[in-house]
Short mmCIF file of C-alpha atoms in Angstrom, two decimals:
data_model
loop_
_atom_site.label_atom_id
_atom_site.label_comp_id
_atom_site.label_asym_id
_atom_site.label_seq_id
_atom_site.Cartn_x
_atom_site.Cartn_y
_atom_site.Cartn_z
CA MET A 1 2.51 -7.34 -12.51
CA PHE A 2 0.03 -9.06 -14.83
CA THR A 3 0.55 -8.93 -18.59
CA PHE A 4 -1.18 -10.65 -21.47
CA LEU A 5 0.38 -12.98 -24.04
CA ASN A 6 -2.83 -13.18 -26.05
CA ILE A 7 -6.22 -11.44 -25.98
CA VAL A 8 -8.12 -12.19 -22.77
CA GLU A 9 -11.71 -11.02 -23.03
CA SER A 10 -14.43 -11.08 -20.42
CA GLY A 11 -15.30 -14.72 -19.83
CA GLY A 12 -11.82 -15.85 -20.94
CA ALA A 13 -10.39 -16.57 -17.47
CA GLY A 14 -9.15 -13.07 -16.71
CA THR A 15 -8.17 -12.35 -13.13
CA ALA A 16 -10.87 -11.05 -10.79
CA VAL A 17 -9.58 -8.50 -8.29
CA LEU A 18 -11.24 -6.81 -5.34
CA THR A 19 -10.01 -3.25 -5.66
CA GLY A 20 -9.20 -1.59 -2.35
CA SER A 21 -8.81 -4.90 -0.51
CA HIS A 22 -5.08 -4.30 0.02
CA ARG A 23 -6.09 -1.63 2.55
CA LEU A 24 -7.76 -4.24 4.75
CA LEU A 25 -5.72 -6.16 7.34
CA ASN A 26 -2.82 -3.84 6.50
CA ASN A 27 -0.86 -3.85 9.74
CA GLY A 28 2.62 -4.35 8.28
CA VAL A 29 3.00 -8.09 8.87
CA ALA A 30 2.56 -11.03 6.51
CA VAL A 31 -0.80 -12.74 6.95
CA ARG A 32 -1.50 -16.32 5.93
CA LEU A 33 -4.40 -16.89 3.54
CA GLN A 34 -6.32 -18.94 6.12
CA ASP A 35 -6.07 -16.03 8.59
CA VAL A 36 -7.27 -13.56 5.94
CA LYS A 37 -10.26 -15.78 5.21
CA SER A 38 -11.21 -16.23 8.87
CA GLN A 39 -10.99 -12.49 9.56
CA LEU A 40 -12.83 -11.36 6.45
CA LYS A 41 -15.70 -13.84 6.73
CA ARG A 42 -16.74 -11.94 9.84
CA GLU A 43 -17.65 -9.03 7.56
CA PRO A 44 -21.18 -9.12 6.05
CA PHE A 45 -19.89 -7.93 2.63
CA PHE A 46 -17.49 -10.89 2.34
CA ARG A 47 -20.03 -13.41 3.62
CA GLU A 48 -22.47 -12.19 0.97
CA LEU A 49 -19.82 -12.04 -1.77
CA CYS A 50 -18.67 -15.61 -1.09
CA SER A 51 -22.17 -17.05 -0.76
CA ARG A 52 -23.79 -15.48 -3.83
CA ASP A 53 -24.83 -17.59 -6.79
CA PHE A 54 -23.07 -15.85 -9.65
CA SER A 55 -24.56 -17.95 -12.42
CA GLU A 56 -25.19 -14.54 -13.98
CA ARG A 57 -21.50 -13.74 -14.30
CA GLU A 58 -21.93 -10.06 -15.11
CA ARG A 59 -23.54 -9.48 -11.72
CA LEU A 60 -20.26 -10.36 -10.02
CA PHE A 61 -18.53 -7.47 -11.75
CA ARG A 62 -21.17 -5.03 -10.55
CA THR A 63 -20.51 -5.98 -6.92
CA THR A 64 -19.39 -3.16 -4.66
CA GLY A 65 -19.13 -2.79 -0.93
CA ARG A 66 -17.54 -0.95 1.94
CA VAL A 67 -15.67 -2.61 4.81
CA LYS A 68 -14.03 -0.68 7.66
CA GLY A 69 -14.16 2.53 5.63
CA VAL A 70 -12.61 0.95 2.50
CA ASP A 71 -14.54 1.02 -0.79
CA LEU A 72 -14.37 -2.34 -2.60
CA ASP A 73 -15.21 -3.22 -6.22
CA VAL A 74 -14.93 -6.54 -8.06
CA VAL A 75 -13.10 -5.97 -11.37
CA GLU A 76 -12.02 -8.41 -14.08
CA LEU A 77 -8.54 -7.87 -15.54
CA VAL A 78 -8.83 -8.32 -19.30
CA GLY A 79 -6.59 -7.05 -22.09
CA GLU A 80 -4.43 -7.57 -25.15
CA PRO A 81 -0.77 -8.48 -25.60
CA GLY A 82 1.33 -5.67 -24.17
CA ASP A 83 -1.29 -4.50 -21.67
CA VAL A 84 0.06 -4.50 -18.13
CA TYR A 85 -1.60 -4.21 -14.73
CA LEU A 86 0.57 -3.28 -11.77
CA MET A 87 -1.02 -4.44 -8.56
CA ASP A 88 -0.17 -4.71 -4.90
CA MET A 89 -0.13 -8.47 -4.24
CA ARG A 90 -2.19 -7.90 -1.10
CA VAL A 91 -5.16 -7.12 -3.36
CA LEU A 92 -7.46 -10.14 -3.12
CA HIS A 93 -7.59 -11.82 -6.51
CA THR A 94 -8.47 -15.08 -8.20
CA ARG A 95 -8.70 -16.54 -11.69
CA CYS A 96 -12.12 -16.41 -13.33
CA PRO A 97 -13.56 -19.44 -15.12
CA ASN A 98 -12.79 -19.69 -18.82
CA THR A 99 -16.07 -19.83 -20.74
CA SER A 100 -14.36 -19.25 -24.08
CA ARG A 101 -12.54 -21.71 -26.35
CA ALA A 102 -9.25 -19.75 -26.18
CA PRO A 103 -6.65 -20.65 -23.55
CA ARG A 104 -5.82 -18.02 -20.96
CA MET A 105 -2.31 -16.73 -21.64
CA MET A 106 -1.11 -14.32 -18.98
CA LEU A 107 2.21 -13.78 -17.29
CA THR A 108 2.82 -12.60 -13.74
CA GLN A 109 5.92 -11.33 -12.01
CA ARG A 110 6.32 -10.39 -8.36
CA PHE A 111 8.61 -7.63 -7.23
CA LEU A 112 9.49 -7.54 -3.53
CA LEU A 113 11.22 -4.79 -1.58
CA ALA A 114 14.59 -5.94 -0.29
CA SER A 115 13.36 -5.33 3.26
CA VAL A 116 10.52 -7.82 2.74
CA ARG A 117 12.31 -10.59 0.80
CA GLY A 118 13.85 -12.23 3.85
CA GLN A 119 10.61 -12.11 5.83
CA VAL A 120 8.63 -13.72 3.01
CA ARG A 121 11.31 -16.35 2.31
CA ASN A 122 11.66 -17.28 5.97
CA ARG A 123 7.94 -17.38 6.67
CA TYR A 124 6.74 -19.26 3.60
CA PHE A 125 9.65 -21.05 1.96
CA GLU A 126 12.06 -22.18 4.64
CA PRO A 127 11.47 -25.59 6.28
CA PRO A 128 10.42 -25.37 9.94
CA GLN A 129 13.26 -25.61 12.46
CA HIS A 130 12.91 -28.33 15.11
#
C-alpha cells in the first residue's frame, strides 16, 4: 500500500511502477533482486528501458512494451493526502527524482499472507546458519 501524507505531483518524487511486471518471473518462489535483474536484462524491452536517456522525463511515462505476452506500462504514482494505491509488491517500482522544492511525503505498508511470512523472514531476515 502506498498513501500520501502531502500532495505529490509529477516531478515530486512519486513512485514509478511498471504495471504488469508482477506477472513476469511469477513461479511461486521468492526471487532476489539480483536474479530479477539478470533475467530481465535478457529481454530487449528491459535493456532499452534501462539504457534510455530520459532527460525528457515525460517520455519515460509514455513507455510501453510487451514481454512474454505481458503488457507493460511505466506509470508514476502521484496523489493527495488520503489517496491510496494497493499494489502487489512484485510490481517493479522505484522512486522518481524530486525536481520540485517540496519534500516527498508518502507512507508504505506491506501486508503478507501468513503462508508467505515465514518464507520471507527465513530467506531475507534470518542470519545464515553455519
